[in-house]
């Protein structure tokens, strides 16, 4: 069960990375930054839990309905030390660390 949850999280992360790449290719990196800023409801340079969820959902153009999946995703981005939220550059750094899609790996296994 835990392995299935991990696989679902990887799929969601890949969808997010792909959506970010498509937006950047289509409208430029500034469009991704603008989407990040438009998700901010606190007026701070870093997004909190709810704002980060809003950013991901806007990027995907759909709701993330699995609460456990969303919480795992938020935990991955927020980390334990992100008391003030996560900045745009931190989000980009984490996106760069997302593993390639399973189909793209040499042996088809994570």
C-alpha positions as a printed Julia matrix, in Angstrom:
110×3 Matrix{Float64}:
  0.0    0.0     0.0
  2.84   2.37    0.86
  4.55   1.57   -2.45
  1.33   2.38   -4.34
  1.06   5.72   -2.51
  4.66   6.49   -3.41
  3.98   5.66   -7.05
  0.9    7.92   -7.09
  2.95  10.76   -5.59
  5.63  10.32   -8.26
  2.98  10.46  -10.95
  1.55  13.66   -9.47
  5.02  15.19   -9.21
  5.69  14.32  -12.85
  2.4   15.92  -13.89
  3.4   19.08  -12.01
  6.88  19.16  -13.56
  5.48  18.57  -17.05
  2.85  21.28  -16.59
  5.54  23.72  -15.4
  7.72  22.9   -18.4
  4.82  23.35  -20.82
  3.84  26.68  -19.29
  7.45  27.91  -19.39
  7.89  26.78  -23.0
  4.59  28.29  -24.09
  4.64  31.59  -22.2
  8.14  31.89  -20.73
  9.51  31.42  -17.24
  7.88  34.67  -16.12
  4.46  33.04  -16.62
  5.34  30.38  -14.06
  6.54  33.06  -11.64
  3.32  35.05  -12.23
  1.23  31.96  -11.47
  3.25  31.44   -8.29
  2.66  35.06   -7.22
 -1.05  34.9    -8.07
 -1.4   31.95   -5.69
 -0.15  34.06   -2.77
 -2.88  35.23   -0.41
 -0.55  36.34    2.4
  1.46  38.99    0.57
  4.77  37.26    1.31
  7.54  36.07   -1.01
  6.99  32.47    0.12
  3.84  30.37   -0.21
  2.31  28.62    2.78
  0.52  25.23    2.71
 -2.79  26.42    1.24
 -1.22  28.81   -1.24
  1.2   26.13   -2.44
 -1.74  23.77   -2.96
 -3.49  26.53   -4.94
 -0.35  26.98   -7.07
 -0.17  23.26   -7.9
 -3.86  23.07   -8.72
 -3.64  26.17  -10.94
 -0.62  24.72  -12.68
 -2.41  21.41  -13.28
 -5.67  23.2   -14.12
 -7.48  20.71  -11.9
 -8.08  19.95   -8.24
 -5.95  17.48   -6.35
 -8.74  15.53   -4.72
 -6.69  12.98   -2.77
 -5.99  14.79    0.51
 -3.26  12.33    1.57
 -1.52  12.77   -1.79
 -1.75  16.54   -1.54
 -0.39  16.52    2.01
  2.55  14.29    0.98
  3.28  16.62   -1.92
  3.12  19.69    0.31
  5.36  18.01    2.89
  7.93  17.28    0.19
  8.01  20.92   -0.9
  7.58  22.57    2.47
  9.98  20.35    4.38
 10.42  20.6     8.1
 12.31  23.89    8.02
  9.91  25.9     5.84
  8.11  27.7     8.65
  7.69  30.81    6.53
  6.7   28.89    3.42
  8.5   27.99    0.23
  9.87  30.48   -2.3
  9.62  30.33   -6.09
 13.29  29.37   -6.43
 12.89  26.6    -3.85
  9.93  25.2    -5.81
 12.03  25.24   -8.99
 14.91  23.47   -7.22
 12.58  20.74   -5.96
 11.01  20.32   -9.41
 14.49  19.7   -10.81
 14.94  16.86   -8.31
 11.77  15.01   -9.34
 12.76  11.63  -10.79
 12.07  10.93  -14.43
  8.76   9.25  -15.23
  8.79   5.52  -14.7
  8.36   4.87  -18.43
 11.52   6.88  -19.07
 13.75   4.81  -16.8
 15.95   2.15  -18.32
 14.34  -0.87  -16.66
 10.85   0.54  -16.13
 11.19   0.43  -12.34
 11.45   3.39   -9.96
